CSV table of C-alpha atoms in Angstrom, one decimal:
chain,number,residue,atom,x,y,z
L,1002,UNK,CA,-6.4,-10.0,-32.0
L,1003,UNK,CA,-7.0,-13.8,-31.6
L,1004,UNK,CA,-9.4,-15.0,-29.3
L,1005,UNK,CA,-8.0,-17.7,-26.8
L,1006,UNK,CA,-9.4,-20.8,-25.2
L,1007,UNK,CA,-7.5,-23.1,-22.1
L,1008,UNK,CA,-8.2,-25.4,-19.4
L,1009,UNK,CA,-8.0,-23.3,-16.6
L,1010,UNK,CA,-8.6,-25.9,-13.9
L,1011,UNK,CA,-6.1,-28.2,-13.2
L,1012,UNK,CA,-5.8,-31.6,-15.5
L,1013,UNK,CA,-7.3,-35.0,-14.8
L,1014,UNK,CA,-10.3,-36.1,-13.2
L,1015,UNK,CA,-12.6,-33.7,-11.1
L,1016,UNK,CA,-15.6,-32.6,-10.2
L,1017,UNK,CA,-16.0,-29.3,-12.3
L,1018,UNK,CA,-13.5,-28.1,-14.9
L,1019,UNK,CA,-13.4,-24.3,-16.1
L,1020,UNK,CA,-12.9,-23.8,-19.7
L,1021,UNK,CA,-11.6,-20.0,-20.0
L,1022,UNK,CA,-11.9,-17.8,-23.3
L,1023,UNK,CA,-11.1,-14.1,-24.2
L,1024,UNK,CA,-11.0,-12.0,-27.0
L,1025,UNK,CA,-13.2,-10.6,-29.4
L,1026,UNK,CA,-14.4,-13.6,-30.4
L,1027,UNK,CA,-15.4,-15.0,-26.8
L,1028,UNK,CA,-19.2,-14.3,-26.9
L,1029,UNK,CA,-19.6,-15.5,-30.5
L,1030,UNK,CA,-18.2,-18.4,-29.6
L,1031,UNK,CA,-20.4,-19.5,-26.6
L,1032,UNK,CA,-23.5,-18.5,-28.3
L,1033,UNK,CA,-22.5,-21.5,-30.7
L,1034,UNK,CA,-22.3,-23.5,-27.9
L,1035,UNK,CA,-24.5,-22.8,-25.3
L,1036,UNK,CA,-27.6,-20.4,-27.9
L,1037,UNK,CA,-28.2,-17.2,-28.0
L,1038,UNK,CA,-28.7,-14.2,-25.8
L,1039,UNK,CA,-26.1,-15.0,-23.2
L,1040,UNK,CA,-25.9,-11.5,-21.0
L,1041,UNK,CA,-22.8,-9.2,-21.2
L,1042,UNK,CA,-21.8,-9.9,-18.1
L,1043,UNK,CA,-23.8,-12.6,-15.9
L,1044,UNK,CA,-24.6,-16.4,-15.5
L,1045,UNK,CA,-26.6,-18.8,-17.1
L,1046,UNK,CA,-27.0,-22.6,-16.6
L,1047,UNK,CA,-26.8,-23.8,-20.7
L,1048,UNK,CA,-26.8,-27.5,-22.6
L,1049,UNK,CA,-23.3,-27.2,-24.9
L,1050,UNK,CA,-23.6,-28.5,-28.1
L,1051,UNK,CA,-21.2,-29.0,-30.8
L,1052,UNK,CA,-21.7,-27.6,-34.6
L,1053,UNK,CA,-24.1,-30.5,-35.5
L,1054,UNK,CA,-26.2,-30.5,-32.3
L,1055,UNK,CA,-24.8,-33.2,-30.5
L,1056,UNK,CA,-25.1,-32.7,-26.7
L,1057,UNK,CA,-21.2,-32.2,-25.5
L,1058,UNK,CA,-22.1,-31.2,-21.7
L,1059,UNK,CA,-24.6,-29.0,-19.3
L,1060,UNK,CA,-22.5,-26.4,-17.2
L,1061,UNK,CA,-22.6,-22.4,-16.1
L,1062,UNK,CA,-22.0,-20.1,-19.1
L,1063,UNK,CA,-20.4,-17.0,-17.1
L,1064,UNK,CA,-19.7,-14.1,-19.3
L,1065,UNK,CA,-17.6,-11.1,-18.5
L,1066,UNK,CA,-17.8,-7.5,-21.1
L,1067,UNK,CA,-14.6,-5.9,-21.8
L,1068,UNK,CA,-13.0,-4.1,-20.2
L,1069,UNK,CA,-14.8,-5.4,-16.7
L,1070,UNK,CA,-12.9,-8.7,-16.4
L,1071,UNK,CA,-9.7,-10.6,-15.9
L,1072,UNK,CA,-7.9,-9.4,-19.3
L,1073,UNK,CA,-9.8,-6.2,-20.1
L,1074,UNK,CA,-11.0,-8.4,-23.1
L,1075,UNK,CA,-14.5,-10.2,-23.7
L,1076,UNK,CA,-14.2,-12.8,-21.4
L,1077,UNK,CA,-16.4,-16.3,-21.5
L,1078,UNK,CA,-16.2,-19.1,-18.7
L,1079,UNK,CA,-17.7,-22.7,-19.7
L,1080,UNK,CA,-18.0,-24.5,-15.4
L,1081,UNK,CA,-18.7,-28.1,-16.8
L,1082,UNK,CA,-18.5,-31.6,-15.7
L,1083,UNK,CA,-14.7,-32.2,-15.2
L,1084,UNK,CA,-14.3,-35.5,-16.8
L,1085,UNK,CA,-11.6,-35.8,-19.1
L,1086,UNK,CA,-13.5,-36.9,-22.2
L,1087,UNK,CA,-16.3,-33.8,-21.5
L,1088,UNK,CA,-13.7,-31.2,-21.1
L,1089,UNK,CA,-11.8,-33.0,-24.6
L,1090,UNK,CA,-15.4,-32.4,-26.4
L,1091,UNK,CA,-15.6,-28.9,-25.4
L,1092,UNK,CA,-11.6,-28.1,-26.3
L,1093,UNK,CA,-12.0,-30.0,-29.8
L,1094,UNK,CA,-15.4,-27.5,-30.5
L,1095,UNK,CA,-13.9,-24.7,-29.8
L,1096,UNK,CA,-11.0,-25.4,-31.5
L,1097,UNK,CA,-12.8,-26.2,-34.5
L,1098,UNK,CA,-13.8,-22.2,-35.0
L,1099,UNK,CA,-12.1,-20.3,-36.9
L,1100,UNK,CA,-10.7,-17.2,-35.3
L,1101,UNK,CA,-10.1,-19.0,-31.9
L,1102,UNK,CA,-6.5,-21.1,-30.8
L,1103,UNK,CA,-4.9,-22.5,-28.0
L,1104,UNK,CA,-3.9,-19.9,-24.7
L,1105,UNK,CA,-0.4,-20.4,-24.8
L,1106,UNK,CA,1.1,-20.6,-21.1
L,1107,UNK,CA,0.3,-17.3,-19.2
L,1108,UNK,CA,-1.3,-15.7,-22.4
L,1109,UNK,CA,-4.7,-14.4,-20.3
L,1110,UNK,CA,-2.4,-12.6,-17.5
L,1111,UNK,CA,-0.3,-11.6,-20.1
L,1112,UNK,CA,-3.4,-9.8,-21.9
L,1113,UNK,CA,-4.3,-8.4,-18.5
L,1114,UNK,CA,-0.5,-6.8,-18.6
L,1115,UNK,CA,-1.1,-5.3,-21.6
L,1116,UNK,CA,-4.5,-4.1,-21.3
L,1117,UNK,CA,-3.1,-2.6,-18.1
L,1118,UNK,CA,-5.2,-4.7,-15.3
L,1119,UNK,CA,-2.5,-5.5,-13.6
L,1120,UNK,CA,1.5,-4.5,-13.1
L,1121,UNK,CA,4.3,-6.6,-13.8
L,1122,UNK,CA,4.6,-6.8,-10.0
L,1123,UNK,CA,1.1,-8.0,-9.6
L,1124,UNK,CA,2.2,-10.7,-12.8
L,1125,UNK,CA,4.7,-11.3,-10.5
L,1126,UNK,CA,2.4,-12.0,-7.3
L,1127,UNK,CA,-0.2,-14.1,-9.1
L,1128,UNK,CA,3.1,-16.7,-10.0
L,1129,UNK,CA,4.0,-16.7,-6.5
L,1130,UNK,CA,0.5,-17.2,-5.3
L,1131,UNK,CA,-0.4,-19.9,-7.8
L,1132,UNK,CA,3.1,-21.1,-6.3
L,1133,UNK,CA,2.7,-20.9,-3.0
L,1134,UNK,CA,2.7,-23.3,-0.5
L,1135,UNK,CA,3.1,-22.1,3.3
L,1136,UNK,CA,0.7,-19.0,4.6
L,1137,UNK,CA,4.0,-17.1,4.9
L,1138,UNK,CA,4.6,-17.2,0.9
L,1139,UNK,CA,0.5,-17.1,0.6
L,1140,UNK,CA,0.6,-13.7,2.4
L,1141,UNK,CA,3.1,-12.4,1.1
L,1142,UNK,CA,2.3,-13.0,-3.1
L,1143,UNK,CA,-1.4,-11.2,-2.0
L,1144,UNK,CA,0.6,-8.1,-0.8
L,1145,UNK,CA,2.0,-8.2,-4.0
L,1146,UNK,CA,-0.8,-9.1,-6.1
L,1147,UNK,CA,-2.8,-6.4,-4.7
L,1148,UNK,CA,-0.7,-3.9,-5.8
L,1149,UNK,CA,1.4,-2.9,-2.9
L,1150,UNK,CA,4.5,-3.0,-4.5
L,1151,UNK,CA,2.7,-0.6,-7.7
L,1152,UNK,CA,1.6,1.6,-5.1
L,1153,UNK,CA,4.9,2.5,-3.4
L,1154,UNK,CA,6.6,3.0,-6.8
L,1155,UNK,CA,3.6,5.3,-7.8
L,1156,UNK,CA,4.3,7.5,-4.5
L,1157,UNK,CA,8.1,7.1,-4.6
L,1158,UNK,CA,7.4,8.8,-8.7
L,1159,UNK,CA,5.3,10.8,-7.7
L,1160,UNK,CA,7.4,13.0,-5.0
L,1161,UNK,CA,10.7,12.7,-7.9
L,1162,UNK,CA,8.6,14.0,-10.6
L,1163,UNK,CA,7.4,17.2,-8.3
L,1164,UNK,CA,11.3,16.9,-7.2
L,1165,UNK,CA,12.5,16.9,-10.9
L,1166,UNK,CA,9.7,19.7,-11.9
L,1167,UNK,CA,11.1,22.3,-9.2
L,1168,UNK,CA,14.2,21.9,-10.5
L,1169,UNK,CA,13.4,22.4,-14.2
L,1170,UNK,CA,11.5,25.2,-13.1
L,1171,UNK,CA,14.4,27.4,-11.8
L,1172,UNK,CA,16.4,26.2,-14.8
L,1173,UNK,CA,13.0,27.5,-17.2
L,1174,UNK,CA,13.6,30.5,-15.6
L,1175,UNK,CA,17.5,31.0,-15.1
L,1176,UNK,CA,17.3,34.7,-16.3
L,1177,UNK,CA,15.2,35.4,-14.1
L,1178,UNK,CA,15.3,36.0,-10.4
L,1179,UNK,CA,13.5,32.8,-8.6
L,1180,UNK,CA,12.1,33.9,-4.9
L,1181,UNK,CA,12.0,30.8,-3.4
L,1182,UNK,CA,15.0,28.4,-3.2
L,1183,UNK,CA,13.6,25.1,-3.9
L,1184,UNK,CA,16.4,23.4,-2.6
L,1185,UNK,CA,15.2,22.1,0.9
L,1186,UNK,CA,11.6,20.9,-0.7
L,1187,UNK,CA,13.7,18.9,-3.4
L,1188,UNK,CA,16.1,17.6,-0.7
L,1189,UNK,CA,13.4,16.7,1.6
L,1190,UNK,CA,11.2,14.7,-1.4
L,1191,UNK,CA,14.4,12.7,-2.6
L,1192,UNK,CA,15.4,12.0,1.0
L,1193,UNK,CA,12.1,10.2,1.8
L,1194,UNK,CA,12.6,8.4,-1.2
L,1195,UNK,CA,16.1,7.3,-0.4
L,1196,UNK,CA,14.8,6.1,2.9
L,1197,UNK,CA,12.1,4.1,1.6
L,1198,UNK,CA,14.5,2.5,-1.1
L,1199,UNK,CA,17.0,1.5,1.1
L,1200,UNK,CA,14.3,-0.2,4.0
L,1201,UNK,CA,13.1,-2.3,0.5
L,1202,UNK,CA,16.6,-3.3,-0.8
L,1203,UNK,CA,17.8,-4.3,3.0
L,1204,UNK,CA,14.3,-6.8,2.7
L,1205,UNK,CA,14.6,-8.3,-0.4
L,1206,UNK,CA,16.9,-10.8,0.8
L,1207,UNK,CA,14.2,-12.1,3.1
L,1208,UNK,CA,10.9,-11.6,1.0
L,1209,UNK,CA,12.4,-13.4,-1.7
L,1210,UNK,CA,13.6,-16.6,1.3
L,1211,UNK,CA,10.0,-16.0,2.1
L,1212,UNK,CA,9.0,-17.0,-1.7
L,1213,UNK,CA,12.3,-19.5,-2.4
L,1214,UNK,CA,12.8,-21.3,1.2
L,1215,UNK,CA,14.8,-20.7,3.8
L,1216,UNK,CA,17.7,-23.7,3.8
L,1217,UNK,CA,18.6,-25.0,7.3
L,1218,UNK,CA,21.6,-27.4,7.9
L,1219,UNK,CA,21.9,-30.0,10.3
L,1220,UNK,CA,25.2,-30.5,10.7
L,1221,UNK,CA,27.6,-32.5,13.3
L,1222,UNK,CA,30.3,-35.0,13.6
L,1223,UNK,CA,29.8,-38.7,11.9
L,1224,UNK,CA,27.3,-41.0,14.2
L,1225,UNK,CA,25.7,-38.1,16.0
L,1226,UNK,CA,21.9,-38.8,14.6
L,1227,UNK,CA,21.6,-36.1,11.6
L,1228,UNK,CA,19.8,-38.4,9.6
L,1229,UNK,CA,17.7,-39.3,12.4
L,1230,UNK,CA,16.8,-35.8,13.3
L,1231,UNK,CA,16.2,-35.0,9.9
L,1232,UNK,CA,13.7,-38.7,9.3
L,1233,UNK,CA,11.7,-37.1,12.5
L,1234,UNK,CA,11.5,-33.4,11.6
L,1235,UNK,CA,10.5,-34.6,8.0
L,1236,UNK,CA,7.8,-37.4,9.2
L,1237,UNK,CA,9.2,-39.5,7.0
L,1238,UNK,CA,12.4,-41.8,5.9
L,1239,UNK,CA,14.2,-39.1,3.8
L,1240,UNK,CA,17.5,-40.3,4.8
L,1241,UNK,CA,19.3,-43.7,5.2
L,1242,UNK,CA,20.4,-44.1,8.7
L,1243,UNK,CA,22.9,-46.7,10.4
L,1244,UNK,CA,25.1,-47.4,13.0
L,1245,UNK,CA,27.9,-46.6,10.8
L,1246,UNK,CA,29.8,-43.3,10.5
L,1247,UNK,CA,30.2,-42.0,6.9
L,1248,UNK,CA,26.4,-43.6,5.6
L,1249,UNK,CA,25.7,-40.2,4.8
L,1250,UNK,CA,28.0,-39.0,1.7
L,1251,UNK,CA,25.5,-36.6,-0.1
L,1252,UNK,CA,23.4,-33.4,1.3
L,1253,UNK,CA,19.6,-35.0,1.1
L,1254,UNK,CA,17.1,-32.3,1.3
L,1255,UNK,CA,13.5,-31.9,2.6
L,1256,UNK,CA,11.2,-29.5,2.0
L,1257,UNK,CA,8.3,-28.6,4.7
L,1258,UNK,CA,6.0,-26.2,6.2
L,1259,UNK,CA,7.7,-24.9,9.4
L,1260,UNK,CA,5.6,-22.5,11.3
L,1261,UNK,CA,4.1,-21.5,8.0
L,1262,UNK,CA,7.4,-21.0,6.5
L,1263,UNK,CA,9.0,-22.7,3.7
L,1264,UNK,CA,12.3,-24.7,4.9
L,1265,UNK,CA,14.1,-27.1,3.5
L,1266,UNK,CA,15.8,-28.9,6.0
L,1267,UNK,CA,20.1,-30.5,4.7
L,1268,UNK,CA,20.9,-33.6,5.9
L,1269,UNK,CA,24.9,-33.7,5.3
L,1270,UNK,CA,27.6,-35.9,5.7
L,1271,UNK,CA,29.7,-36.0,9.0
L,1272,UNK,CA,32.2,-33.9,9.5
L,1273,UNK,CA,35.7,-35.3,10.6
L,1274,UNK,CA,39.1,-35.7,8.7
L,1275,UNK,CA,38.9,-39.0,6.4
L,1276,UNK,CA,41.1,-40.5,3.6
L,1277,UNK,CA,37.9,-41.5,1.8
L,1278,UNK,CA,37.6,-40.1,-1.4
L,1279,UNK,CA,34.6,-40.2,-1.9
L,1280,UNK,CA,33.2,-39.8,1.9
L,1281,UNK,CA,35.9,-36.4,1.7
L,1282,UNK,CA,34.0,-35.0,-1.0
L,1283,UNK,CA,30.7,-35.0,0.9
L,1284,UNK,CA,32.2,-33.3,3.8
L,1285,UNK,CA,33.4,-31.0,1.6
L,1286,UNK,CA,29.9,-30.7,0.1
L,1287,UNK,CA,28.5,-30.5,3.6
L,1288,UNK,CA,30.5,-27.4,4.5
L,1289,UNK,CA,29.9,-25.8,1.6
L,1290,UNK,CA,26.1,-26.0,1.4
L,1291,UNK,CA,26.3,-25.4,5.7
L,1292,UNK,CA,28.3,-21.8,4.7
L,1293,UNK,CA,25.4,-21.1,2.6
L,1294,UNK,CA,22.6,-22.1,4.5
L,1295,UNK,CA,20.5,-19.5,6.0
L,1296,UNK,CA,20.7,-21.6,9.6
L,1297,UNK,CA,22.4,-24.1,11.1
L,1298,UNK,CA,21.6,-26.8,13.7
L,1299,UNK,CA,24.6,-28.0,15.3
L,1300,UNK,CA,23.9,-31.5,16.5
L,1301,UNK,CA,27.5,-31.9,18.7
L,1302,UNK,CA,28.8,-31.5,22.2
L,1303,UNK,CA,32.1,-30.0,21.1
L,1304,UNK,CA,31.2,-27.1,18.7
L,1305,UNK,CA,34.8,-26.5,18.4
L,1306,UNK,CA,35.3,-30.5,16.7
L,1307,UNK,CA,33.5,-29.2,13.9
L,1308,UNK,CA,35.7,-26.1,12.0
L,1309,UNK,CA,32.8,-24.1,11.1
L,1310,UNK,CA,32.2,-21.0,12.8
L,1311,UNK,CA,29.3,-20.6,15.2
L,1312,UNK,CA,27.1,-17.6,14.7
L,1313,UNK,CA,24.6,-15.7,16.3
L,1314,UNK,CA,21.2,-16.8,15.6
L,1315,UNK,CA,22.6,-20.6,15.0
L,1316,UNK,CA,20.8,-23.5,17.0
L,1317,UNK,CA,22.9,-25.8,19.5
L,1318,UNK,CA,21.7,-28.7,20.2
L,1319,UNK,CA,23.3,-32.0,22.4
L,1320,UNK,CA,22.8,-35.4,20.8
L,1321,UNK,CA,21.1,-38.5,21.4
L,1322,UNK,CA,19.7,-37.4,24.6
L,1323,UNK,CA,18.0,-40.8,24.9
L,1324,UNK,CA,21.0,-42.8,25.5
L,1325,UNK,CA,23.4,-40.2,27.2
L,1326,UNK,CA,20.5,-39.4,30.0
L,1327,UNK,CA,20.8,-35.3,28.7
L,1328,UNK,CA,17.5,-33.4,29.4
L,1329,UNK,CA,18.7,-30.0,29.2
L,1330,UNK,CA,19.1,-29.1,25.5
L,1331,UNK,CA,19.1,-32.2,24.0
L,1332,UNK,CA,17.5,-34.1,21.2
L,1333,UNK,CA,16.4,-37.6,20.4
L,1334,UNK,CA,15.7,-38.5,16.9
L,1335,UNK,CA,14.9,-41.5,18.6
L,1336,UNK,CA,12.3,-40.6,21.0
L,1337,UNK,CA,11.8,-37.7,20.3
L,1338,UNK,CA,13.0,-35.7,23.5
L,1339,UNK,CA,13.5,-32.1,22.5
L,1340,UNK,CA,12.2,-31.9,18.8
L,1341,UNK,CA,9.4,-29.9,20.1
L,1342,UNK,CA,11.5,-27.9,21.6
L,1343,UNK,CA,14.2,-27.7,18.7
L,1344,UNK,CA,11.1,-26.4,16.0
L,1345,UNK,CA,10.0,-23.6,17.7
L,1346,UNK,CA,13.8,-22.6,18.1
L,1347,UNK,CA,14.1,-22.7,14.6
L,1348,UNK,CA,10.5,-21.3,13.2
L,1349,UNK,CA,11.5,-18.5,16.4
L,1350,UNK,CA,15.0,-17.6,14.6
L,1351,UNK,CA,13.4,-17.8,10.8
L,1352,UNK,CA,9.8,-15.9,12.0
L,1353,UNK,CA,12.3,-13.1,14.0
L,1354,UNK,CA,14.1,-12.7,10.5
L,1355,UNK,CA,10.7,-12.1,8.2
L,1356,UNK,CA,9.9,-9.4,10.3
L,1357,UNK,CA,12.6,-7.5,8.3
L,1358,UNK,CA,11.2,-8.6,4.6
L,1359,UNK,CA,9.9,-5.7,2.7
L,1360,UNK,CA,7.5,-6.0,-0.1
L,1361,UNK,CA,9.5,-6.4,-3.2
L,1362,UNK,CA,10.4,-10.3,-3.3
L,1363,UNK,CA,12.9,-10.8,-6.4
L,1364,UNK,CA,16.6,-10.3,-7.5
L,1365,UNK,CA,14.9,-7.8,-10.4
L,1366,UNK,CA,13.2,-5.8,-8.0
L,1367,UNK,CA,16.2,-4.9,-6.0
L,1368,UNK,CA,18.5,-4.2,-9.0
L,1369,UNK,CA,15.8,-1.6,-10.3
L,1370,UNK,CA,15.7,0.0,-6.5
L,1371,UNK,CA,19.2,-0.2,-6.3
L,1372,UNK,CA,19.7,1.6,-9.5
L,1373,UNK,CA,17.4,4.3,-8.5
L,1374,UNK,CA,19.0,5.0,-5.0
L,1375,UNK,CA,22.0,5.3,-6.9
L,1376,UNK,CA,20.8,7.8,-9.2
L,1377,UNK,CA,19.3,9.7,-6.4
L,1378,UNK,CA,22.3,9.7,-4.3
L,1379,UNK,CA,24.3,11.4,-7.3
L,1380,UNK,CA,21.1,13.4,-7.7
L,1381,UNK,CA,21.7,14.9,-4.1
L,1382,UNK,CA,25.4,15.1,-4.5
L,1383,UNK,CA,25.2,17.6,-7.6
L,1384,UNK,CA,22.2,19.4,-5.9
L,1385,UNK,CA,25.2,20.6,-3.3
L,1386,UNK,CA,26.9,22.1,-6.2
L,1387,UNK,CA,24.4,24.9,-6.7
L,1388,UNK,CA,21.6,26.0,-9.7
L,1389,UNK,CA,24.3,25.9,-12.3
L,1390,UNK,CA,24.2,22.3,-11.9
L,1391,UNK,CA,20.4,22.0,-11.7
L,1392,UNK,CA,20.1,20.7,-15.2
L,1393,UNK,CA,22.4,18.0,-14.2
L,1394,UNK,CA,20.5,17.0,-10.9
L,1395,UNK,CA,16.9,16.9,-12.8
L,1396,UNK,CA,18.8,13.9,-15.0
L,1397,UNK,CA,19.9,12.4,-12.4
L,1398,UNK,CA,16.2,12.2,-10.8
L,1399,UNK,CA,15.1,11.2,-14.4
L,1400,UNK,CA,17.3,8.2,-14.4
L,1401,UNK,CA,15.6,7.1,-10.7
L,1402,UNK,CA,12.2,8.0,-11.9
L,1403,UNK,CA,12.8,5.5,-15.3
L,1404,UNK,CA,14.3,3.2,-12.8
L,1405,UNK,CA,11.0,2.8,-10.8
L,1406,UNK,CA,9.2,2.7,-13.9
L,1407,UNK,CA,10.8,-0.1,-14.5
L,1408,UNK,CA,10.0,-2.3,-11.6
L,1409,UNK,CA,6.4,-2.0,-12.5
L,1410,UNK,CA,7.0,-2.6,-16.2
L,1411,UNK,CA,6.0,0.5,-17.4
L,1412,UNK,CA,9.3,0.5,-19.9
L,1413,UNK,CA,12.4,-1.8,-20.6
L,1414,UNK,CA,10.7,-4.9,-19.4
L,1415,UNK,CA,10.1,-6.8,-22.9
L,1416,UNK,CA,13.1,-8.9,-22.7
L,1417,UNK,CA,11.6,-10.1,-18.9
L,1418,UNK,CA,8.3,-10.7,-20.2
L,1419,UNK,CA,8.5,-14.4,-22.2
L,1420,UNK,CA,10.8,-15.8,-19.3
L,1421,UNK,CA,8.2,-14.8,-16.6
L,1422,UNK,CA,5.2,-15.9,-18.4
L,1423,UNK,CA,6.8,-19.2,-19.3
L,1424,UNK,CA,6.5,-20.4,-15.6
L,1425,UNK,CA,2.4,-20.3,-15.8
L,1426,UNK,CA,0.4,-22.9,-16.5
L,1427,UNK,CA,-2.1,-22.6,-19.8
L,1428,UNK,CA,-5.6,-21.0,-18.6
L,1429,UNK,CA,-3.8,-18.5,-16.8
């Protein structure tokens, strides 16, 4: 096995950069650096020098025995100076040894895969945490990365194995006469696991909004102050405005923290019947993207003008409130009458929704659920059938068991592994 070396603070200028190395060649290696008698696992304050003596830097030396640290290898940690030309010493030393190379991106989590420190749902946590950017998506990559997800799967196997085992024991012993029918006990383990799937698959959809953004649409007739709105939610010019109708032809996004939550707020062109070409294929554009939008503010006084349907938990608000004398449910992009008022109503829709997010946060984590409800449900459908179908059944809970398995990354996950590790960045 090679032994690695990154940058695993971020790049440029700072005040203290963290050099990262593991394999079996880490403690070697910073003896050469920093002298002898570094301790298996510990700190010590060390001058570097490179293989002719030269003075390269004076840092922490932290050193981490296998399998007690990140990766489960030997693990060294140079703290140094973080100036670009120290940290390029350091790199072009180590590199220099033979038996060490480059960390390619997300090769030390990748060794803590393998060396089974973590799941590939806790791989998937530490992405989203080093992603995240609201508390929302901050809380929920820690569930995650502290092996919530792993845990549920562990009991969910757990009860289908003991499930699958009853079963295999009555067919062990079909010539002989079983006293106990094991039927309810089976039923009642694959039940609680049915429920428990379906409560996750219902909350992907949200966990993963929680990790992606949550896309909310401002939309309204031409003139009415979308771009406005959108300039004051923002805190920022995001959006061109005049006193023309039609300035807006394209949806113009904007990402912020809302509550905690990710949103990305659409600005998008007015909507009204026009035989502009080009002005026609925003609108067209701006329904589209207002269909699919996980809110909508409607910024009219006719909701009817508009041809989209209004739903449930979407926002109605009156516009330009400042020059129309409206106080009650109006806005102002202007003034800003009612923007206060017009966040909380849309953090207080989006924050009502998360309550219903389960754990498991991607499109791969509900497949592998999904596939194992489905297995169960035929599981339960044969158990009806009798013992002379028992065989059958135990398959069945076989398939959800390898299923589960494989939302962990316990099997069938190779193919998954190079695209997820190609999002980290190198020292992770």
């Amino acid at each position: 096995m090679d032994t690695i070396f990154a940058l695993a603070s971020a790049q440029g200028k700072a005040g203290v950069a963290v050099i990262r190395l593991s394999g079996p060649q880490a403690y070697m290696a910073a003896e050469r650096l920093a002298g002898a008698d570094l301790p298996p696992r510990g700190m010590r304050m060390r001058s570097l020098r490179d293989a002719e003596g030269g003075r390269l830097d004076e840092g922490l030396v932290l050193t981490f025995q296998a399998p007690a640290s990140f990766t489960g290898d030997d693990v060294v940690e140079f703290q140094i100076h973080g100036s670009t030309a120290s940290v390029n010493a350091v790199l072009r030393s180590l590199s220099d040894m033979d038996g060490l190379r480059m960390a390619e991106p997300g090769e030390f989590t990748r060794r803590a895969l393998e060396n089974s420190k973590m799941d590939l749902a806790q791989v998937e946590g530490l992405a989203d945490l080093i992603d995240a950017e609201t508390e929302a998506q901050r809380k929920q990559a820690q569930a995650v990365l502290a092996g919530e997800l792993g845990q549920l799967a562990e009991r969910w196997r757990r009860d289908l194995i003991r499930a699958a085992s009853l079963l295999e024991a009555v067919i062990d012993f079909a010539d002989e006469e079983v006293p106990t029918d094991v039927t309810p006990e089976v039923r009642a383990l694959v039940s609680g696991v049915m429920g428990d799937l379906e409560r996750e698959v219902a909350g992907v959809r949200i966990a993963e909004r929680i990790r992606t953004g949550f896309e909310v649409a401002i939309v309204g007739p031409p003139n009415a102050g979308k771009s406005t709105l959108l300039n004051v939610l923002a805190g920022r010019e995001a959006a061109i405005t005049s006193e023309y109708a039609g300035t807006t032809r394209d949806v113009i996004e904007v990402r912020m923290d809302l509550a905690g939550l990710p949103v990305t707020l659409l600005d998008t062109a007015g909507l009204r019947d026009t035989s502009d070409h080009v002005e026609g294929l925003g609108i067209a554009l701006a329904r589209k993207r207002a269909d699919s939008a996980d809110l909508r503010v409607f910024l009219t006084h006719d909701l009817t003008e508009l041809g989209i349907p209004f739903q449930n938990d979407d926002i109605h608000v009156l516009p330009k409130a400042d020059l129309r004398g409206e106080s009650k449910n109006g806005v102002s992009g202007r003034t800003g009458q009612g923007i206060d008022r017009l966040i909380s109503q849309i953090s207080g829709v989006l924050s009502q929704r998360t309550t219903s997010a389960g754990i498991a946060t991607r499109e791969r984590h509900r497949m592998a659920m999904k596939k194992s409800l489905e297995a169960l449900g035929e599981g339960m459908r044969v158990l009806d059938s009798g013992p002379d179908l028992y065989d059958i059944a135990a398959e069945e809970l076989r398939t959800a068991i390898r299923a589960l398995e494989s939302l962990v990354g316990r099997i069938d996950v190779e193919n998954l592994l190079d695209e997820i590790f190609a999002s980290f960045c190198l020292g992770k």
